[in-house]
Amino acid sequence: MAQAYWSSVFTSSADQTWAVVRQFNGLPDWHPALRASEIVGGGNGLTPGAVRLLTGTDGSTYQERLVGLDDAERKLSYEIVEAPLPVRGYRSTLHVQAVADTGGAFLSWHATFEPAEGTTAQEAATVLEAAYAPAIAGLHTIIA
């Protein structure tokens, strides 16, 4: 199984950061490549099983299912149902942790997947990480 990973440290507290990250339907608020998100099934967006339909600024669409939302651990996990990405079996977790010495937050975004046929694991990871980086940069702009 291949992996992709991105992380960042925030000056905002873990609770403040988590309050934004936990909003499964809120990704377009901080991901510059997304213009819309709609819950299209399975619950209200805070219930495992909820399915969101993301629309990119380029018109591409992504269907993702919320697998887990753990407020105590500050973890949100989801899987791709359908997307124009070079991966299969994609499952990802965003995890917000407190930074003890600064009172800030550490956010990690970790995914496991199988590369699609004709794509190497490194090529697929590069595509995913190229999406994570601007998303996390966008998150920095909406929480201080």
mmCIF file of N, CA and C in Angstrom:
data_model
loop_
_atom_site.group_PDB
_atom_site.id
_atom_site.type_symbol
_atom_site.label_atom_id
_atom_site.label_comp_id
_atom_site.label_asym_id
_atom_site.label_seq_id
_atom_site.Cartn_x
_atom_site.Cartn_y
_atom_site.Cartn_z
ATOM 1 N N MET A 1 0.849 -1.177 0.000
ATOM 2 C CA MET A 1 0.000 0.000 0.000
ATOM 3 C C MET A 1 0.894 1.239 0.000
ATOM 4 N N ALA A 2 0.585 2.193 -0.868
ATOM 5 C CA ALA A 2 1.342 3.437 -0.971
ATOM 6 C C ALA A 2 0.780 4.468 0.008
ATOM 7 N N GLN A 3 1.560 5.519 0.246
ATOM 8 C CA GLN A 3 1.159 6.550 1.198
ATOM 9 C C GLN A 3 1.478 7.935 0.668
ATOM 10 N N ALA A 4 0.694 8.916 1.137
ATOM 11 C CA ALA A 4 0.959 10.330 0.908
ATOM 12 C C ALA A 4 0.820 11.022 2.257
ATOM 13 N N TYR A 5 1.556 12.120 2.431
ATOM 14 C CA TYR A 5 1.575 12.779 3.737
ATOM 15 C C TYR A 5 1.907 14.257 3.575
ATOM 16 N N TRP A 6 1.246 15.092 4.391
ATOM 17 C CA TRP A 6 1.587 16.504 4.492
ATOM 18 C C TRP A 6 1.265 16.947 5.907
ATOM 19 N N SER A 7 1.983 17.927 6.420
ATOM 20 C CA SER A 7 1.711 18.395 7.777
ATOM 21 C C SER A 7 2.098 19.855 7.914
ATOM 22 N N SER A 8 1.604 20.464 8.992
ATOM 23 C CA SER A 8 1.913 21.864 9.261
ATOM 24 C C SER A 8 1.638 22.170 10.733
ATOM 25 N N VAL A 9 2.317 23.206 11.220
ATOM 26 C CA VAL A 9 2.121 23.690 12.584
ATOM 27 C C VAL A 9 1.339 25.004 12.503
ATOM 28 N N PHE A 10 0.344 25.147 13.363
ATOM 29 C CA PHE A 10 -0.518 26.325 13.410
ATOM 30 C C PHE A 10 -0.318 27.081 14.715
ATOM 31 N N THR A 11 -0.482 28.391 14.668
ATOM 32 C CA THR A 11 -0.426 29.187 15.896
ATOM 33 C C THR A 11 -1.747 29.098 16.647
ATOM 34 N N SER A 12 -2.832 28.793 15.954
ATOM 35 C CA SER A 12 -4.126 28.610 16.607
ATOM 36 C C SER A 12 -4.065 27.351 17.471
ATOM 37 N N SER A 13 -4.927 27.298 18.462
ATOM 38 C CA SER A 13 -4.947 26.127 19.347
ATOM 39 C C SER A 13 -5.460 24.906 18.583
ATOM 40 N N ALA A 14 -5.229 23.738 19.162
ATOM 41 C CA ALA A 14 -5.728 22.505 18.562
ATOM 42 C C ALA A 14 -7.256 22.534 18.476
ATOM 43 N N ASP A 15 -7.918 23.054 19.505
ATOM 44 C CA ASP A 15 -9.376 23.123 19.488
ATOM 45 C C ASP A 15 -9.880 24.065 18.396
ATOM 46 N N GLN A 16 -9.222 25.220 18.229
ATOM 47 C CA GLN A 16 -9.620 26.169 17.185
ATOM 48 C C GLN A 16 -9.403 25.554 15.796
ATOM 49 N N THR A 17 -8.289 24.901 15.619
ATOM 50 C CA THR A 17 -7.977 24.279 14.332
ATOM 51 C C THR A 17 -8.954 23.150 14.046
ATOM 52 N N TRP A 18 -9.209 22.320 15.035
ATOM 53 C CA TRP A 18 -10.123 21.194 14.878
ATOM 54 C C TRP A 18 -11.539 21.671 14.548
ATOM 55 N N ALA A 19 -11.973 22.777 15.125
ATOM 56 C CA ALA A 19 -13.318 23.285 14.869
ATOM 57 C C ALA A 19 -13.552 23.521 13.378
ATOM 58 N N VAL A 20 -12.510 23.871 12.636
ATOM 59 C CA VAL A 20 -12.624 24.084 11.194
ATOM 60 C C VAL A 20 -12.442 22.764 10.449
ATOM 61 N N VAL A 21 -11.411 22.011 10.794
ATOM 62 C CA VAL A 21 -11.076 20.778 10.080
ATOM 63 C C VAL A 21 -12.199 19.748 10.176
ATOM 64 N N ARG A 22 -12.899 19.682 11.286
ATOM 65 C CA ARG A 22 -13.926 18.647 11.505
ATOM 66 C C ARG A 22 -15.166 18.827 10.636
ATOM 67 N N GLN A 23 -15.305 19.961 9.982
ATOM 68 C CA GLN A 23 -16.464 20.238 9.134
ATOM 69 C C GLN A 23 -16.278 19.541 7.785
ATOM 70 N N PHE A 24 -16.757 18.329 7.682
ATOM 71 C CA PHE A 24 -16.568 17.513 6.486
ATOM 72 C C PHE A 24 -17.063 18.232 5.229
ATOM 73 N N ASN A 25 -18.104 18.998 5.357
ATOM 74 C CA ASN A 25 -18.663 19.721 4.210
ATOM 75 C C ASN A 25 -18.021 21.096 4.032
ATOM 76 N N GLY A 26 -17.022 21.444 4.833
ATOM 77 C CA GLY A 26 -16.435 22.776 4.801
ATOM 78 C C GLY A 26 -15.127 22.907 4.045
ATOM 79 N N LEU A 27 -14.670 21.855 3.385
ATOM 80 C CA LEU A 27 -13.362 21.887 2.722
ATOM 81 C C LEU A 27 -13.205 23.042 1.728
ATOM 82 N N PRO A 28 -14.216 23.410 0.941
ATOM 83 C CA PRO A 28 -14.041 24.544 0.024
ATOM 84 C C PRO A 28 -13.784 25.878 0.731
ATOM 85 N N ASP A 29 -14.080 25.964 2.018
ATOM 86 C CA ASP A 29 -13.795 27.194 2.767
ATOM 87 C C ASP A 29 -12.299 27.452 2.865
ATOM 88 N N TRP A 30 -11.496 26.394 2.735
ATOM 89 C CA TRP A 30 -10.055 26.586 2.873
ATOM 90 C C TRP A 30 -9.212 25.912 1.803
ATOM 91 N N HIS A 31 -9.818 25.160 0.918
ATOM 92 C CA HIS A 31 -9.053 24.551 -0.186
ATOM 93 C C HIS A 31 -9.255 25.397 -1.443
ATOM 94 N N PRO A 32 -8.204 26.070 -1.926
ATOM 95 C CA PRO A 32 -8.365 26.995 -3.052
ATOM 96 C C PRO A 32 -8.743 26.336 -4.379
ATOM 97 N N ALA A 33 -8.586 25.026 -4.507
ATOM 98 C CA ALA A 33 -8.937 24.345 -5.754
ATOM 99 C C ALA A 33 -10.379 23.850 -5.775
ATOM 100 N N LEU A 34 -11.119 24.096 -4.690
ATOM 101 C CA LEU A 34 -12.514 23.647 -4.610
ATOM 102 C C LEU A 34 -13.448 24.838 -4.514
ATOM 103 N N ARG A 35 -14.555 24.749 -5.260
ATOM 104 C CA ARG A 35 -15.521 25.857 -5.214
ATOM 105 C C ARG A 35 -16.803 25.487 -4.488
ATOM 106 N N ALA A 36 -17.092 24.184 -4.323
ATOM 107 C CA ALA A 36 -18.352 23.796 -3.686
ATOM 108 C C ALA A 36 -18.256 22.409 -3.077
ATOM 109 N N SER A 37 -19.102 22.188 -2.056
ATOM 110 C CA SER A 37 -19.268 20.878 -1.438
ATOM 111 C C SER A 37 -20.731 20.731 -1.072
ATOM 112 N N GLU A 38 -21.259 19.554 -1.355
ATOM 113 C CA GLU A 38 -22.654 19.275 -1.040
ATOM 114 C C GLU A 38 -22.744 17.868 -0.458
ATOM 115 N N ILE A 39 -23.452 17.739 0.645
ATOM 116 C CA ILE A 39 -23.708 16.412 1.197
ATOM 117 C C ILE A 39 -24.819 15.787 0.358
ATOM 118 N N VAL A 40 -24.511 14.648 -0.270
ATOM 119 C CA VAL A 40 -25.456 14.027 -1.206
ATOM 120 C C VAL A 40 -26.017 12.703 -0.686
ATOM 121 N N GLY A 41 -25.656 12.341 0.541
ATOM 122 C CA GLY A 41 -26.204 11.113 1.096
ATOM 123 C C GLY A 41 -25.559 10.737 2.405
ATOM 124 N N GLY A 42 -26.193 9.851 3.126
ATOM 125 C CA GLY A 42 -25.601 9.240 4.301
ATOM 126 C C GLY A 42 -25.577 10.058 5.568
ATOM 127 N N GLY A 43 -26.233 11.182 5.633
ATOM 128 C CA GLY A 43 -26.247 11.930 6.882
ATOM 129 C C GLY A 43 -25.998 13.406 6.678
ATOM 130 N N ASN A 44 -25.628 14.060 7.775
ATOM 131 C CA ASN A 44 -25.557 15.515 7.785
ATOM 132 C C ASN A 44 -24.150 16.081 7.598
ATOM 133 N N GLY A 45 -23.167 15.279 7.312
ATOM 134 C CA GLY A 45 -21.810 15.771 7.148
ATOM 135 C C GLY A 45 -20.969 15.638 8.398
ATOM 136 N N LEU A 46 -21.583 15.279 9.503
ATOM 137 C CA LEU A 46 -20.841 15.032 10.740
ATOM 138 C C LEU A 46 -21.052 13.601 11.214
ATOM 139 N N THR A 47 -21.711 12.803 10.387
ATOM 140 C CA THR A 47 -22.030 11.423 10.709
ATOM 141 C C THR A 47 -21.276 10.495 9.765
ATOM 142 N N PRO A 48 -20.512 9.538 10.302
ATOM 143 C CA PRO A 48 -19.868 8.572 9.409
ATOM 144 C C PRO A 48 -20.882 7.959 8.453
ATOM 145 N N GLY A 49 -20.485 7.857 7.201
ATOM 146 C CA GLY A 49 -21.364 7.390 6.149
ATOM 147 C C GLY A 49 -21.820 8.525 5.248
ATOM 148 N N ALA A 50 -21.691 9.766 5.717
ATOM 149 C CA ALA A 50 -22.065 10.917 4.897
ATOM 150 C C ALA A 50 -21.188 10.955 3.647
ATOM 151 N N VAL A 51 -21.786 11.301 2.528
ATOM 152 C CA VAL A 51 -21.065 11.399 1.268
ATOM 153 C C VAL A 51 -21.126 12.844 0.794
ATOM 154 N N ARG A 52 -19.949 13.390 0.484
ATOM 155 C CA ARG A 52 -19.904 14.752 -0.051
ATOM 156 C C ARG A 52 -19.514 14.701 -1.526
ATOM 157 N N LEU A 53 -20.067 15.649 -2.258
ATOM 158 C CA LEU A 53 -19.723 15.838 -3.653
ATOM 159 C C LEU A 53 -18.986 17.170 -3.732
ATOM 160 N N LEU A 54 -17.692 17.088 -4.003
ATOM 161 C CA LEU A 54 -16.859 18.282 -4.139
ATOM 162 C C LEU A 54 -16.777 18.667 -5.601
ATOM 163 N N THR A 55 -16.807 19.974 -5.867
ATOM 164 C CA THR A 55 -16.635 20.480 -7.219
ATOM 165 C C THR A 55 -15.399 21.368 -7.231
ATOM 166 N N GLY A 56 -14.479 21.049 -8.115
ATOM 167 C CA GLY A 56 -13.257 21.820 -8.235
ATOM 168 C C GLY A 56 -13.478 23.104 -9.008
ATOM 169 N N THR A 57 -12.551 24.032 -8.883
ATOM 170 C CA THR A 57 -12.636 25.282 -9.631
ATOM 171 C C THR A 57 -12.533 25.026 -11.130
ATOM 172 N N ASP A 58 -12.007 23.869 -11.518
ATOM 173 C CA ASP A 58 -11.904 23.496 -12.928
ATOM 174 C C ASP A 58 -13.112 22.679 -13.406
ATOM 175 N N GLY A 59 -14.105 22.493 -12.523
ATOM 176 C CA GLY A 59 -15.309 21.741 -12.870
ATOM 177 C C GLY A 59 -15.245 20.259 -12.559
ATOM 178 N N SER A 60 -14.078 19.757 -12.148
ATOM 179 C CA SER A 60 -13.955 18.334 -11.795
ATOM 180 C C SER A 60 -14.786 18.039 -10.549
ATOM 181 N N THR A 61 -15.202 16.783 -10.393
ATOM 182 C CA THR A 61 -15.988 16.402 -9.231
ATOM 183 C C THR A 61 -15.344 15.217 -8.520
ATOM 184 N N TYR A 62 -15.559 15.173 -7.220
ATOM 185 C CA TYR A 62 -14.995 14.157 -6.334
ATOM 186 C C TYR A 62 -16.095 13.738 -5.368
ATOM 187 N N GLN A 63 -16.317 12.444 -5.242
ATOM 188 C CA GLN A 63 -17.241 11.923 -4.238
ATOM 189 C C GLN A 63 -16.426 11.256 -3.150
ATOM 190 N N GLU A 64 -16.678 11.679 -1.910
ATOM 191 C CA GLU A 64 -15.931 11.141 -0.768
ATOM 192 C C GLU A 64 -16.893 10.796 0.363
ATOM 193 N N ARG A 65 -16.561 9.740 1.092
ATOM 194 C CA ARG A 65 -17.401 9.273 2.195
ATOM 195 C C ARG A 65 -16.668 9.464 3.521
ATOM 196 N N LEU A 66 -17.374 10.055 4.486
ATOM 197 C CA LEU A 66 -16.840 10.204 5.833
ATOM 198 C C LEU A 66 -16.819 8.841 6.499
ATOM 199 N N VAL A 67 -15.649 8.415 6.926
ATOM 200 C CA VAL A 67 -15.483 7.105 7.542
ATOM 201 C C VAL A 67 -15.499 7.217 9.065
ATOM 202 N N GLY A 68 -14.904 8.290 9.581
ATOM 203 C CA GLY A 68 -14.853 8.467 11.023
ATOM 204 C C GLY A 68 -14.652 9.910 11.399
ATOM 205 N N LEU A 69 -15.261 10.309 12.510
ATOM 206 C CA LEU A 69 -15.089 11.650 13.063
ATOM 207 C C LEU A 69 -14.972 11.483 14.565
ATOM 208 N N ASP A 70 -13.782 11.718 15.099
ATOM 209 C CA ASP A 70 -13.497 11.488 16.506
ATOM 210 C C ASP A 70 -13.073 12.803 17.150
ATOM 211 N N ASP A 71 -14.009 13.453 17.849
ATOM 212 C CA ASP A 71 -13.710 14.742 18.467
ATOM 213 C C ASP A 71 -12.697 14.619 19.601
ATOM 214 N N ALA A 72 -12.736 13.531 20.346
ATOM 215 C CA ALA A 72 -11.794 13.356 21.459
ATOM 216 C C ALA A 72 -10.358 13.261 20.956
ATOM 217 N N GLU A 73 -10.156 12.538 19.859
ATOM 218 C CA GLU A 73 -8.815 12.374 19.280
ATOM 219 C C GLU A 73 -8.503 13.421 18.211
ATOM 220 N N ARG A 74 -9.520 14.202 17.842
ATOM 221 C CA ARG A 74 -9.403 15.207 16.768
ATOM 222 C C ARG A 74 -8.937 14.568 15.460
ATOM 223 N N LYS A 75 -9.671 13.551 15.029
ATOM 224 C CA LYS A 75 -9.364 12.846 13.785
ATOM 225 C C LYS A 75 -10.594 12.781 12.905
ATOM 226 N N LEU A 76 -10.382 13.046 11.615
ATOM 227 C CA LEU A 76 -11.415 12.906 10.603
ATOM 228 C C LEU A 76 -10.851 11.990 9.532
ATOM 229 N N SER A 77 -11.571 10.915 9.218
ATOM 230 C CA SER A 77 -11.131 9.973 8.191
ATOM 231 C C SER A 77 -12.188 9.888 7.104
ATOM 232 N N TYR A 78 -11.724 9.802 5.865
ATOM 233 C CA TYR A 78 -12.636 9.686 4.740
ATOM 234 C C TYR A 78 -12.013 8.810 3.665
ATOM 235 N N GLU A 79 -12.862 8.374 2.738
ATOM 236 C CA GLU A 79 -12.394 7.583 1.612
ATOM 237 C C GLU A 79 -12.967 8.150 0.322
ATOM 238 N N ILE A 80 -12.237 7.953 -0.752
ATOM 239 C CA ILE A 80 -12.718 8.396 -2.056
ATOM 240 C C ILE A 80 -13.659 7.336 -2.610
ATOM 241 N N VAL A 81 -14.819 7.785 -3.037
ATOM 242 C CA VAL A 81 -15.781 6.922 -3.710
ATOM 243 C C VAL A 81 -15.509 6.980 -5.212
ATOM 244 N N GLU A 82 -15.350 8.199 -5.720
ATOM 245 C CA GLU A 82 -15.071 8.395 -7.141
ATOM 246 C C GLU A 82 -14.376 9.738 -7.315
ATOM 247 N N ALA A 83 -13.264 9.743 -8.069
ATOM 248 C CA ALA A 83 -12.521 10.981 -8.289
ATOM 249 C C ALA A 83 -11.575 10.817 -9.471
ATOM 250 N N PRO A 84 -11.261 11.918 -10.140
ATOM 251 C CA PRO A 84 -10.322 11.864 -11.263
ATOM 252 C C PRO A 84 -8.869 11.916 -10.769
ATOM 253 N N LEU A 85 -8.525 10.963 -9.923
ATOM 254 C CA LEU A 85 -7.180 10.886 -9.350
ATOM 255 C C LEU A 85 -6.565 9.531 -9.691
ATOM 256 N N PRO A 86 -5.246 9.457 -9.757
ATOM 257 C CA PRO A 86 -4.577 8.209 -10.149
ATOM 258 C C PRO A 86 -4.409 7.222 -8.989
ATOM 259 N N VAL A 87 -5.516 6.989 -8.246
ATOM 260 C CA VAL A 87 -5.460 6.113 -7.072
ATOM 261 C C VAL A 87 -6.693 5.219 -7.012
ATOM 262 N N ARG A 88 -6.551 4.117 -6.277
ATOM 263 C CA ARG A 88 -7.649 3.217 -5.932
ATOM 264 C C ARG A 88 -7.549 2.948 -4.437
ATOM 265 N N GLY A 89 -8.671 2.667 -3.807
ATOM 266 C CA GLY A 89 -8.658 2.304 -2.395
ATOM 267 C C GLY A 89 -8.104 3.395 -1.497
ATOM 268 N N TYR A 90 -8.347 4.636 -1.849
ATOM 269 C CA TYR A 90 -7.823 5.779 -1.095
ATOM 270 C C TYR A 90 -8.573 5.954 0.216
ATOM 271 N N ARG A 91 -7.818 6.080 1.294
ATOM 272 C CA ARG A 91 -8.368 6.378 2.622
ATOM 273 C C ARG A 91 -7.428 7.356 3.300
ATOM 274 N N SER A 92 -8.002 8.393 3.887
ATOM 275 C CA SER A 92 -7.183 9.483 4.420
ATOM 276 C C SER A 92 -7.658 9.885 5.804
ATOM 277 N N THR A 93 -6.706 10.378 6.621
ATOM 278 C CA THR A 93 -7.025 10.881 7.954
ATOM 279 C C THR A 93 -6.349 12.225 8.165
ATOM 280 N N LEU A 94 -7.142 13.179 8.628
ATOM 281 C CA LEU A 94 -6.615 14.454 9.104
ATOM 282 C C LEU A 94 -6.622 14.375 10.625
ATOM 283 N N HIS A 95 -5.502 14.715 11.235
ATOM 284 C CA HIS A 95 -5.349 14.586 12.681
ATOM 285 C C HIS A 95 -4.776 15.884 13.232
ATOM 286 N N VAL A 96 -5.475 16.482 14.173
ATOM 287 C CA VAL A 96 -5.031 17.721 14.819
ATOM 288 C C VAL A 96 -4.578 17.381 16.230
ATOM 289 N N GLN A 97 -3.345 17.789 16.558
ATOM 290 C CA GLN A 97 -2.795 17.553 17.889
ATOM 291 C C GLN A 97 -2.329 18.877 18.487
ATOM 292 N N ALA A 98 -2.357 18.957 19.794
ATOM 293 C CA ALA A 98 -1.864 20.144 20.493
ATOM 294 C C ALA A 98 -0.339 20.152 20.482
ATOM 295 N N VAL A 99 0.237 21.333 20.340
ATOM 296 C CA VAL A 99 1.679 21.519 20.458
ATOM 297 C C VAL A 99 1.931 22.057 21.869
ATOM 298 N N ALA A 100 2.583 21.275 22.690
ATOM 299 C CA ALA A 100 2.702 21.577 24.119
ATOM 300 C C ALA A 100 3.443 22.874 24.416
ATOM 301 N N ASP A 101 4.545 23.129 23.744
ATOM 302 C CA ASP A 101 5.355 24.282 24.157
ATOM 303 C C ASP A 101 4.844 25.623 23.636
ATOM 304 N N THR A 102 3.992 25.634 22.605
ATOM 305 C CA THR A 102 3.508 26.897 22.052
ATOM 306 C C THR A 102 2.012 27.113 22.243
ATOM 307 N N GLY A 103 1.278 26.050 22.546
ATOM 308 C CA GLY A 103 -0.173 26.158 22.637
ATOM 309 C C GLY A 103 -0.834 26.130 21.273
ATOM 310 N N GLY A 104 -0.054 25.899 20.231
ATOM 311 C CA GLY A 104 -0.583 25.832 18.871
ATOM 312 C C GLY A 104 -1.094 24.445 18.538
ATOM 313 N N ALA A 105 -1.131 24.167 17.244
ATOM 314 C CA ALA A 105 -1.658 22.889 16.773
ATOM 315 C C ALA A 105 -0.752 22.322 15.691
ATOM 316 N N PHE A 106 -0.726 21.004 15.623
ATOM 317 C CA PHE A 106 -0.022 20.281 14.570
ATOM 318 C C PHE A 106 -1.078 19.513 13.794
ATOM 319 N N LEU A 107 -1.137 19.730 12.486
ATOM 320 C CA LEU A 107 -2.093 19.037 11.630
ATOM 321 C C LEU A 107 -1.339 18.123 10.686
ATOM 322 N N SER A 108 -1.728 16.851 10.668
ATOM 323 C CA SER A 108 -1.169 15.914 9.696
ATOM 324 C C SER A 108 -2.298 15.403 8.810
ATOM 325 N N TRP A 109 -1.953 15.182 7.539
ATOM 326 C CA TRP A 109 -2.897 14.652 6.556
ATOM 327 C C TRP A 109 -2.202 13.451 5.946
ATOM 328 N N HIS A 110 -2.687 12.278 6.246
ATOM 329 C CA HIS A 110 -2.042 11.034 5.847
ATOM 330 C C HIS A 110 -3.031 10.185 5.059
ATOM 331 N N ALA A 111 -2.570 9.624 3.951
ATOM 332 C CA ALA A 111 -3.434 8.779 3.128
ATOM 333 C C ALA A 111 -2.728 7.487 2.760
ATOM 334 N N THR A 112 -3.507 6.441 2.618
ATOM 335 C CA THR A 112 -3.029 5.184 2.050
ATOM 336 C C THR A 112 -3.866 4.910 0.808
ATOM 337 N N PHE A 113 -3.268 4.254 -0.175
ATOM 338 C CA PHE A 113 -3.937 4.015 -1.447
ATOM 339 C C PHE A 113 -3.118 3.034 -2.273
ATOM 340 N N GLU A 114 -3.714 2.588 -3.357
ATOM 341 C CA GLU A 114 -3.022 1.830 -4.385
ATOM 342 C C GLU A 114 -2.949 2.735 -5.608
ATOM 343 N N PRO A 115 -1.800 2.833 -6.244
ATOM 344 C CA PRO A 115 -1.739 3.649 -7.455
ATOM 345 C C PRO A 115 -2.562 3.010 -8.574
ATOM 346 N N ALA A 116 -3.191 3.854 -9.370
ATOM 347 C CA ALA A 116 -3.961 3.358 -10.508
ATOM 348 C C ALA A 116 -3.018 2.738 -11.530
ATOM 349 N N GLU A 117 -3.554 1.877 -12.358
ATOM 350 C CA GLU A 117 -2.749 1.223 -13.390
ATOM 351 C C GLU A 117 -2.057 2.276 -14.251
ATOM 352 N N GLY A 118 -0.772 2.065 -14.495
ATOM 353 C CA GLY A 118 0.009 2.994 -15.295
ATOM 354 C C GLY A 118 0.603 4.151 -14.512
ATOM 355 N N THR A 119 0.393 4.152 -13.195
ATOM 356 C CA THR A 119 0.906 5.208 -12.323
ATOM 357 C C THR A 119 1.760 4.574 -11.234
ATOM 358 N N THR A 120 2.915 5.151 -10.955
ATOM 359 C CA THR A 120 3.726 4.652 -9.854
ATOM 360 C C THR A 120 3.199 5.217 -8.539
ATOM 361 N N ALA A 121 3.579 4.584 -7.450
ATOM 362 C CA ALA A 121 3.185 5.072 -6.127
ATOM 363 C C ALA A 121 3.697 6.489 -5.908
ATOM 364 N N GLN A 122 4.917 6.774 -6.337
ATOM 365 C CA GLN A 122 5.484 8.113 -6.155
ATOM 366 C C GLN A 122 4.735 9.152 -6.982
ATOM 367 N N GLU A 123 4.372 8.807 -8.199
ATOM 368 C CA GLU A 123 3.614 9.748 -9.039
ATOM 369 C C GLU A 123 2.267 10.076 -8.393
ATOM 370 N N ALA A 124 1.581 9.054 -7.905
ATOM 371 C CA ALA A 124 0.283 9.267 -7.261
ATOM 372 C C ALA A 124 0.443 10.088 -5.987
ATOM 373 N N ALA A 125 1.446 9.781 -5.169
ATOM 374 C CA ALA A 125 1.688 10.540 -3.935
ATOM 375 C C ALA A 125 1.984 11.997 -4.250
ATOM 376 N N THR A 126 2.724 12.250 -5.312
ATOM 377 C CA THR A 126 3.043 13.627 -5.701
ATOM 378 C C THR A 126 1.774 14.393 -6.059
ATOM 379 N N VAL A 127 0.851 13.753 -6.779
ATOM 380 C CA VAL A 127 -0.419 14.391 -7.128
ATOM 381 C C VAL A 127 -1.205 14.725 -5.860
ATOM 382 N N LEU A 128 -1.292 13.780 -4.940
ATOM 383 C CA LEU A 128 -2.045 13.994 -3.703
ATOM 384 C C LEU A 128 -1.416 15.088 -2.847
ATOM 385 N N GLU A 129 -0.121 15.026 -2.660
ATOM 386 C CA GLU A 129 0.561 16.014 -1.825
ATOM 387 C C GLU A 129 0.475 17.411 -2.444
ATOM 388 N N ALA A 130 0.401 17.479 -3.778
ATOM 389 C CA ALA A 130 0.226 18.765 -4.443
ATOM 390 C C ALA A 130 -1.163 19.341 -4.176
ATOM 391 N N ALA A 131 -2.110 18.505 -3.782
ATOM 392 C CA ALA A 131 -3.438 18.987 -3.381
ATOM 393 C C ALA A 131 -3.471 19.335 -1.897
ATOM 394 N N TYR A 132 -2.749 18.585 -1.077
ATOM 395 C CA TYR A 132 -2.742 18.841 0.370
ATOM 396 C C TYR A 132 -2.069 20.172 0.710
ATOM 397 N N ALA A 133 -0.949 20.466 0.071
ATOM 398 C CA ALA A 133 -0.160 21.657 0.418
ATOM 399 C C ALA A 133 -0.961 22.953 0.307
ATOM 400 N N PRO A 134 -1.632 23.234 -0.820
ATOM 401 C CA PRO A 134 -2.393 24.480 -0.880
ATOM 402 C C PRO A 134 -3.623 24.474 0.033
ATOM 403 N N ALA A 135 -4.175 23.290 0.295
ATOM 404 C CA ALA A 135 -5.307 23.206 1.216
ATOM 405 C C ALA A 135 -4.879 23.643 2.611
ATOM 406 N N ILE A 136 -3.762 23.107 3.078
ATOM 407 C CA ILE A 136 -3.285 23.469 4.417
ATOM 408 C C ILE A 136 -2.849 24.926 4.456
ATOM 409 N N ALA A 137 -2.256 25.426 3.384
ATOM 410 C CA ALA A 137 -1.908 26.855 3.311
ATOM 411 C C ALA A 137 -3.179 27.694 3.400
ATOM 412 N N GLY A 138 -4.244 27.260 2.730
ATOM 413 C CA GLY A 138 -5.523 27.966 2.802
ATOM 414 C C GLY A 138 -6.113 27.934 4.195
ATOM 415 N N LEU A 139 -5.944 26.833 4.896
ATOM 416 C CA LEU A 139 -6.417 26.727 6.267
ATOM 417 C C LEU A 139 -5.726 27.751 7.158
ATOM 418 N N HIS A 140 -4.449 27.972 6.926
ATOM 419 C CA HIS A 140 -3.710 28.986 7.682
ATOM 420 C C HIS A 140 -4.340 30.375 7.505
ATOM 421 N N THR A 141 -4.912 30.639 6.335
ATOM 422 C CA THR A 141 -5.447 31.978 6.075
ATOM 423 C C THR A 141 -6.780 32.239 6.775
ATOM 424 N N ILE A 142 -7.504 31.172 7.141
ATOM 425 C CA ILE A 142 -8.809 31.401 7.765
ATOM 426 C C ILE A 142 -8.823 31.218 9.275
ATOM 427 N N ILE A 143 -7.743 30.646 9.838
ATOM 428 C CA ILE A 143 -7.629 30.573 11.296
ATOM 429 C C ILE A 143 -6.291 31.154 11.695
ATOM 430 N N ALA A 144 -6.321 31.969 12.693
ATOM 431 C CA ALA A 144 -5.076 32.624 13.132
ATOM 432 C C ALA A 144 -4.747 32.251 14.555
#
